[in-house]
Amino acid sequence: MTDIRRGVFQIILDGIEDKTIQVNDDTPLISDGSVLDSMKLVELCLTLEDFAEEKGFEFDWTSDQAMSRSRSMFRTAGSLASEFINQMDAKK
Amino acid sequence: MIVVTGSSRGLGLAICERLHSLGVDVFGLSRDVSNSTFPSMSCDVSSYEDVKKVVLTLKKQDKKVSGLVNAAGIASMNLAVTTPPTVSQKIIETNLLGTIFCCQLIAPLMMRNKCGSIMNFSTIAVSLGLKGESVYSASKAGVEGFTRSFAREMADFNINVNCIAPGPIDTSLLKGITANQIQKIVSQQIIPKQFSPDAICDLVELLLDPRSNSLSGQVLHVGGA
């Protein structure tokens, strides 16, 4: 697992009240079984914005892809981390 | 800092000038900011990319945004059946989408601080169902609906979202409307008198005051409707 992926997972974990939950690629962020409520999800986005700024790029969480239910970046912790890394690589 | 759209004329300009005169840090957004006497930036609110550029600028300046006044708007008096599609599109894009884009993109700046006040603009034309203003009314009815739902979404972040719905205020937006037509609309208000931009500025000040933080998701009719 890359440092960035680990960093995204840690940020997700920080937003979960139940600290017994483990965050992995399959952890759902939206829909049934989501570990975050809508407020925590937005806070996660704001924190990821800051994390991206540290890494020298702008994290876009308002794109069409972000909101699509079938291919949303928020489906799982894994898909969010992958999109974060994709955006970082694209900006290089 | 308070961000005000539509800052080059009409109510937006009056609000900027009022806040600026009170020493409030105001930031105006308008397509033309060449004559601005307060800090401003060129922005077409119907352009998502334009609004995004504003947000990036504010972030770079490390400004703490505590208020957003979405006063940018256009009107066109016309029967729906004689309104050209380009005009309908422009009205919806500026009045409704412009308000949505600014809320979507600027609210996160306030969400970080868990406080703020957002004011959107509707019109008496919505509640009275004024003849000849159907497309304009539709755009503003959309703003009212958006305001109510968005207020719930923002409540978790201690941000209040309200809508100001004036009757006919003496601004350039009334260009082409006769004194008789204005009087007819004004006579249908609960307080049957035409208010000046000052009344709107007073209301904006009130909604920026922390003492109004029990109000959210409301449509406030200036003059009563």
CSV table of C-alpha atoms in Angstrom, one decimal:
chain,number,residue,atom,x,y,z
A,1,MET,CA,0.0,0.0,0.0
A,2,THR,CA,1.4,3.4,-1.0
A,3,ASP,CA,1.8,6.2,1.6
A,4,ILE,CA,-0.8,8.3,-0.1
A,5,ARG,CA,-3.4,5.4,0.0
A,6,ARG,CA,-2.5,4.9,3.7
A,7,GLY,CA,-2.9,8.6,4.3
A,8,VAL,CA,-6.4,8.7,2.7
A,9,PHE,CA,-7.5,5.7,4.8
A,10,GLN,CA,-6.2,7.3,7.9
A,11,ILE,CA,-8.2,10.5,7.1
A,12,ILE,CA,-11.3,8.3,6.6
A,13,LEU,CA,-10.6,6.5,9.9
A,14,ASP,CA,-10.2,9.8,11.7
A,15,GLY,CA,-13.8,10.7,10.7
A,16,ILE,CA,-15.3,7.5,12.1
A,17,GLU,CA,-16.5,7.6,15.6
A,18,ASP,CA,-16.4,3.8,16.1
A,19,LYS,CA,-12.6,3.2,16.3
A,20,THR,CA,-13.1,-0.6,16.2
A,21,ILE,CA,-13.9,-0.3,12.5
A,22,GLN,CA,-11.0,-1.1,10.1
A,23,VAL,CA,-10.7,0.8,6.9
A,24,ASN,CA,-9.8,-1.2,3.8
A,25,ASP,CA,-10.4,-1.0,0.1
A,26,ASP,CA,-14.0,-2.4,0.5
A,27,THR,CA,-15.2,-0.1,3.3
A,28,PRO,CA,-18.3,1.6,1.9
A,29,LEU,CA,-18.5,5.4,2.2
A,30,ILE,CA,-22.0,5.9,0.7
A,31,SER,CA,-25.3,3.9,0.5
A,32,ASP,CA,-26.0,0.9,2.8
A,33,GLY,CA,-23.4,0.1,5.4
A,34,SER,CA,-21.6,3.5,5.0
A,35,VAL,CA,-19.3,4.2,7.9
A,36,LEU,CA,-19.8,8.0,7.5
A,37,ASP,CA,-22.9,10.2,7.7
A,38,SER,CA,-23.3,13.0,5.1
A,39,MET,CA,-21.7,15.6,7.4
A,40,LYS,CA,-18.7,13.4,8.0
A,41,LEU,CA,-18.4,12.7,4.3
A,42,VAL,CA,-18.2,16.5,3.5
A,43,GLU,CA,-15.7,17.0,6.3
A,44,LEU,CA,-13.7,14.1,4.8
A,45,CYS,CA,-13.7,16.0,1.4
A,46,LEU,CA,-12.5,19.2,3.0
A,47,THR,CA,-9.7,17.3,4.8
A,48,LEU,CA,-8.7,15.6,1.6
A,49,GLU,CA,-8.6,19.1,-0.1
A,50,ASP,CA,-6.0,20.1,2.5
A,51,PHE,CA,-4.1,16.8,2.1
A,52,ALA,CA,-4.0,17.4,-1.7
A,53,GLU,CA,-2.8,20.9,-1.1
A,54,GLU,CA,0.1,19.5,0.9
A,55,LYS,CA,0.9,17.2,-2.0
A,56,GLY,CA,0.8,20.1,-4.5
A,57,PHE,CA,-2.5,19.6,-6.3
A,58,GLU,CA,-6.2,20.5,-6.2
A,59,PHE,CA,-8.5,17.6,-5.2
A,60,ASP,CA,-11.8,17.9,-7.1
A,61,TRP,CA,-14.6,16.2,-5.3
A,62,THR,CA,-17.4,18.0,-7.2
A,63,SER,CA,-16.9,16.4,-10.6
A,64,ASP,CA,-19.6,14.4,-12.4
A,65,GLN,CA,-17.7,11.3,-11.5
A,66,ALA,CA,-17.9,12.2,-7.8
A,67,MET,CA,-21.7,12.2,-7.8
A,68,SER,CA,-22.4,9.2,-10.1
A,69,ARG,CA,-23.9,6.4,-8.0
A,70,SER,CA,-22.5,3.6,-10.2
A,71,ARG,CA,-19.0,4.8,-10.5
A,72,SER,CA,-18.8,7.4,-7.7
A,73,MET,CA,-15.4,7.9,-6.2
A,74,PHE,CA,-17.2,7.6,-2.8
A,75,ARG,CA,-18.3,4.0,-3.3
A,76,THR,CA,-15.6,2.7,-1.1
A,77,ALA,CA,-12.5,3.8,0.7
A,78,GLY,CA,-10.5,2.1,-2.0
A,79,SER,CA,-12.2,3.9,-4.9
A,80,LEU,CA,-11.8,7.2,-3.1
A,81,ALA,CA,-8.1,6.6,-2.5
A,82,SER,CA,-7.6,5.5,-6.1
A,83,GLU,CA,-9.3,8.6,-7.4
A,84,PHE,CA,-7.2,10.8,-5.1
A,85,ILE,CA,-4.1,9.2,-6.5
A,86,ASN,CA,-5.3,9.4,-10.1
A,87,GLN,CA,-6.0,13.2,-9.7
A,88,MET,CA,-2.5,13.6,-8.1
A,89,ASP,CA,-0.8,11.7,-10.9
A,90,ALA,CA,-2.8,13.7,-13.5
A,91,LYS,CA,-1.7,17.0,-12.1
A,92,LYS,CA,2.0,16.0,-12.2
B,1,MET,CA,-15.2,38.4,4.4
B,2,ILE,CA,-18.6,38.7,2.8
B,3,VAL,CA,-18.9,37.6,-0.9
B,4,VAL,CA,-21.6,39.5,-2.8
B,5,THR,CA,-22.5,38.5,-6.4
B,6,GLY,CA,-24.0,41.0,-8.8
B,7,SER,CA,-21.9,43.7,-7.3
B,8,SER,CA,-21.7,46.1,-10.2
B,9,ARG,CA,-25.3,47.3,-10.1
B,10,GLY,CA,-28.7,47.2,-8.4
B,11,LEU,CA,-29.1,45.5,-5.1
B,12,GLY,CA,-25.7,43.8,-5.2
B,13,LEU,CA,-24.0,47.2,-5.6
B,14,ALA,CA,-26.1,48.7,-2.8
B,15,ILE,CA,-25.3,45.8,-0.5
B,16,CYS,CA,-21.6,46.1,-1.2
B,17,GLU,CA,-21.5,49.8,-0.7
B,18,ARG,CA,-23.5,49.5,2.6
B,19,LEU,CA,-21.2,46.8,4.0
B,20,HIS,CA,-18.1,48.5,2.7
B,21,SER,CA,-19.2,51.8,4.4
B,22,LEU,CA,-19.6,49.9,7.7
B,23,GLY,CA,-16.0,48.6,7.4
B,24,VAL,CA,-17.0,45.1,6.6
B,25,ASP,CA,-14.5,43.2,4.4
B,26,VAL,CA,-16.6,42.8,1.2
B,27,PHE,CA,-15.6,41.0,-2.0
B,28,GLY,CA,-17.8,41.7,-5.0
B,29,LEU,CA,-18.3,39.4,-8.0
B,30,SER,CA,-19.6,40.7,-11.3
B,31,ARG,CA,-18.9,40.3,-15.0
B,32,ASP,CA,-17.7,43.9,-15.1
B,33,VAL,CA,-15.7,45.1,-12.1
B,34,SER,CA,-13.9,48.0,-13.9
B,35,ASN,CA,-15.6,50.7,-11.9
B,36,SER,CA,-15.6,48.9,-8.6
B,37,THR,CA,-14.7,50.9,-5.5
B,38,PHE,CA,-14.3,47.9,-3.3
B,39,PRO,CA,-12.3,44.6,-3.7
B,40,SER,CA,-13.9,42.7,-6.6
B,41,MET,CA,-13.3,40.0,-9.1
B,42,SER,CA,-14.7,39.4,-12.5
B,43,CYS,CA,-17.0,36.4,-12.5
B,44,ASP,CA,-20.0,35.2,-14.5
B,45,VAL,CA,-21.9,33.2,-11.9
B,46,SER,CA,-23.5,31.0,-14.5
B,47,SER,CA,-20.0,29.6,-15.3
B,48,TYR,CA,-19.0,26.9,-12.9
B,49,GLU,CA,-15.3,27.4,-13.9
B,50,ASP,CA,-15.5,31.2,-13.2
B,51,VAL,CA,-16.9,30.6,-9.7
B,52,LYS,CA,-14.2,27.9,-9.1
B,53,LYS,CA,-11.5,30.5,-10.0
B,54,VAL,CA,-13.0,32.8,-7.4
B,55,VAL,CA,-12.8,30.1,-4.8
B,56,LEU,CA,-9.2,29.4,-5.6
B,57,THR,CA,-8.3,33.1,-5.4
B,58,LEU,CA,-10.0,33.3,-2.0
B,59,LYS,CA,-8.2,30.2,-0.8
B,60,LYS,CA,-4.8,31.6,-2.0
B,61,GLN,CA,-5.6,34.8,-0.1
B,62,ASP,CA,-6.4,32.7,3.0
B,63,LYS,CA,-9.6,34.7,3.4
B,64,LYS,CA,-12.1,33.6,6.1
B,65,VAL,CA,-15.5,33.8,4.3
B,66,SER,CA,-18.4,34.2,6.7
B,67,GLY,CA,-21.1,35.3,4.3
B,68,LEU,CA,-22.4,34.9,0.8
B,69,VAL,CA,-25.0,37.2,-0.8
B,70,ASN,CA,-26.3,35.8,-4.1
B,71,ALA,CA,-27.7,39.0,-5.6
B,72,ALA,CA,-26.7,38.4,-9.2
B,73,GLY,CA,-29.8,38.2,-11.3
B,74,ILE,CA,-31.5,39.1,-14.5
B,75,ALA,CA,-35.1,39.6,-15.5
B,76,SER,CA,-37.1,39.8,-18.6
B,77,MET,CA,-40.8,40.8,-18.7
B,78,ASN,CA,-42.4,38.7,-21.3
B,79,LEU,CA,-45.2,36.2,-21.8
B,80,ALA,CA,-43.9,32.7,-21.7
B,81,VAL,CA,-45.1,31.9,-25.2
B,82,THR,CA,-43.2,34.9,-26.6
B,83,THR,CA,-40.0,34.4,-24.7
B,84,PRO,CA,-37.1,33.3,-27.0
B,85,PRO,CA,-35.4,30.1,-25.8
B,86,THR,CA,-32.1,31.8,-25.4
B,87,VAL,CA,-33.6,34.3,-23.0
B,88,SER,CA,-35.3,31.6,-21.0
B,89,GLN,CA,-32.0,29.7,-20.8
B,90,LYS,CA,-30.0,32.8,-19.8
B,91,ILE,CA,-32.5,33.6,-17.0
B,92,ILE,CA,-32.4,30.1,-15.6
B,93,GLU,CA,-28.6,29.9,-15.9
B,94,THR,CA,-27.9,33.2,-14.2
B,95,ASN,CA,-30.7,33.2,-11.5
B,96,LEU,CA,-30.9,29.6,-10.6
B,97,LEU,CA,-27.7,27.8,-11.7
B,98,GLY,CA,-25.7,30.9,-10.7
B,99,THR,CA,-27.1,30.7,-7.2
B,100,ILE,CA,-26.6,27.0,-7.0
B,101,PHE,CA,-23.0,27.1,-8.3
B,102,CYS,CA,-22.0,29.9,-5.9
B,103,CYS,CA,-23.6,28.0,-2.9
B,104,GLN,CA,-22.0,24.7,-3.9
B,105,LEU,CA,-18.5,26.2,-4.3
B,106,ILE,CA,-18.3,29.0,-1.8
B,107,ALA,CA,-20.2,27.2,1.1
B,108,PRO,CA,-17.2,24.8,1.7
B,109,LEU,CA,-15.1,27.8,2.6
B,110,MET,CA,-17.6,28.5,5.4
B,111,MET,CA,-18.1,24.9,6.3
B,112,ARG,CA,-14.4,24.7,7.4
B,113,ASN,CA,-15.2,27.4,10.0
B,114,LYS,CA,-18.5,25.9,11.0
B,115,CYS,CA,-20.3,29.3,10.7
B,116,GLY,CA,-21.7,31.6,8.1
B,117,SER,CA,-24.8,33.1,6.6
B,118,ILE,CA,-25.9,32.7,3.0
B,119,MET,CA,-28.6,34.9,1.4
B,120,ASN,CA,-30.2,34.0,-1.9
B,121,PHE,CA,-32.6,36.2,-3.8
B,122,SER,CA,-36.1,35.5,-4.9
B,123,THR,CA,-39.0,37.9,-5.7
B,124,ILE,CA,-42.5,38.8,-4.9
B,125,ALA,CA,-43.3,37.5,-8.5
B,126,VAL,CA,-43.2,34.0,-7.1
B,127,SER,CA,-45.8,34.3,-4.4
B,128,LEU,CA,-48.1,36.6,-6.5
B,129,GLY,CA,-47.6,34.6,-9.7
B,130,LEU,CA,-47.2,37.8,-11.7
B,131,LYS,CA,-48.4,37.8,-15.3
B,132,GLY,CA,-45.5,38.3,-17.8
B,133,GLU,CA,-42.9,37.0,-15.4
B,134,SER,CA,-43.3,33.2,-15.7
B,135,VAL,CA,-39.8,32.3,-16.7
B,136,TYR,CA,-38.3,34.7,-14.2
B,137,SER,CA,-40.7,33.4,-11.5
B,138,ALA,CA,-39.7,29.8,-12.4
B,139,SER,CA,-36.0,30.6,-11.9
B,140,LYS,CA,-36.7,32.3,-8.5
B,141,ALA,CA,-39.1,29.6,-7.3
B,142,GLY,CA,-36.2,27.2,-8.0
B,143,VAL,CA,-34.0,29.4,-5.8
B,144,GLU,CA,-36.6,29.2,-3.0
B,145,GLY,CA,-36.7,25.4,-3.2
B,146,PHE,CA,-33.0,25.1,-3.3
B,147,THR,CA,-32.7,27.5,-0.3
B,148,ARG,CA,-35.0,25.4,1.8
B,149,SER,CA,-33.2,22.1,1.1
B,150,PHE,CA,-29.7,23.6,1.2
B,151,ALA,CA,-30.5,25.2,4.5
B,152,ARG,CA,-31.0,21.7,6.0
B,153,GLU,CA,-27.8,20.4,4.5
B,154,MET,CA,-25.9,23.4,5.9
B,155,ALA,CA,-27.4,23.3,9.4
B,156,ASP,CA,-24.9,20.6,10.4
B,157,PHE,CA,-22.2,23.2,9.7
B,158,ASN,CA,-23.8,26.0,11.6
B,159,ILE,CA,-24.5,27.9,8.4
B,160,ASN,CA,-27.8,29.6,7.9
B,161,VAL,CA,-29.3,29.9,4.4
B,162,ASN,CA,-32.2,32.2,3.8
B,163,CYS,CA,-33.9,33.8,0.8
B,164,ILE,CA,-34.8,37.5,0.5
B,165,ALA,CA,-37.8,38.0,-1.7
B,166,PRO,CA,-38.3,41.7,-2.4
B,167,GLY,CA,-41.2,43.4,-4.1
B,168,PRO,CA,-40.4,46.0,-6.8
B,169,ILE,CA,-37.3,47.8,-5.5
B,170,ASP,CA,-36.1,50.9,-7.4
B,171,THR,CA,-33.2,49.4,-9.3
B,172,SER,CA,-32.2,48.9,-13.0
B,173,LEU,CA,-34.0,45.5,-12.9
B,174,LEU,CA,-37.2,47.4,-13.1
B,175,LYS,CA,-36.2,49.1,-16.4
B,176,GLY,CA,-39.1,49.0,-18.8
B,177,ILE,CA,-41.8,48.5,-16.1
B,178,THR,CA,-44.2,51.4,-15.9
B,179,ALA,CA,-45.1,53.2,-12.7
B,180,ASN,CA,-48.6,51.9,-13.0
B,181,GLN,CA,-47.4,48.3,-13.2
B,182,ILE,CA,-45.1,48.8,-10.2
B,183,GLN,CA,-48.0,50.4,-8.2
B,184,LYS,CA,-50.2,47.5,-9.0
B,185,ILE,CA,-47.7,45.0,-7.6
B,186,VAL,CA,-46.9,47.1,-4.6
B,187,SER,CA,-50.6,47.4,-3.8
B,188,GLN,CA,-50.7,43.6,-3.4
B,189,GLN,CA,-47.9,43.6,-0.7
B,190,ILE,CA,-49.0,43.4,2.9
B,191,ILE,CA,-47.2,46.7,3.4
B,192,PRO,CA,-48.4,48.5,0.2
B,193,LYS,CA,-45.4,50.8,-0.3
B,194,GLN,CA,-42.4,50.6,-2.5
B,195,PHE,CA,-39.2,50.0,-0.6
B,196,SER,CA,-35.8,51.3,-1.5
B,197,PRO,CA,-32.5,49.3,-1.7
B,198,ASP,CA,-31.9,50.4,1.9
B,199,ALA,CA,-34.5,48.0,3.2
B,200,ILE,CA,-32.7,45.1,1.5
B,201,CYS,CA,-29.4,46.3,2.9
B,202,ASP,CA,-30.9,46.4,6.4
B,203,LEU,CA,-32.2,42.9,6.0
B,204,VAL,CA,-28.8,41.7,4.8
B,205,GLU,CA,-27.2,43.3,7.9
B,206,LEU,CA,-29.7,41.6,10.1
B,207,LEU,CA,-29.1,38.2,8.5
B,208,LEU,CA,-25.3,38.6,8.9
B,209,ASP,CA,-25.8,39.4,12.6
B,210,PRO,CA,-25.3,36.4,14.8
B,211,ARG,CA,-28.5,37.4,16.6
B,212,SER,CA,-30.4,36.1,13.6
B,213,ASN,CA,-28.9,32.6,13.7
B,214,SER,CA,-32.2,31.0,14.7
B,215,LEU,CA,-33.4,31.8,11.1
B,216,SER,CA,-32.7,29.3,8.3
B,217,GLY,CA,-34.5,28.0,5.3
B,218,GLN,CA,-36.8,31.0,5.3
B,219,VAL,CA,-38.1,33.2,2.5
B,220,LEU,CA,-38.3,36.7,3.8
B,221,HIS,CA,-40.7,38.9,1.8
B,222,VAL,CA,-39.8,42.5,1.9
B,223,GLY,CA,-43.0,44.4,2.1
B,224,GLY,CA,-44.8,41.2,2.9
B,225,ALA,CA,-46.6,38.9,0.5
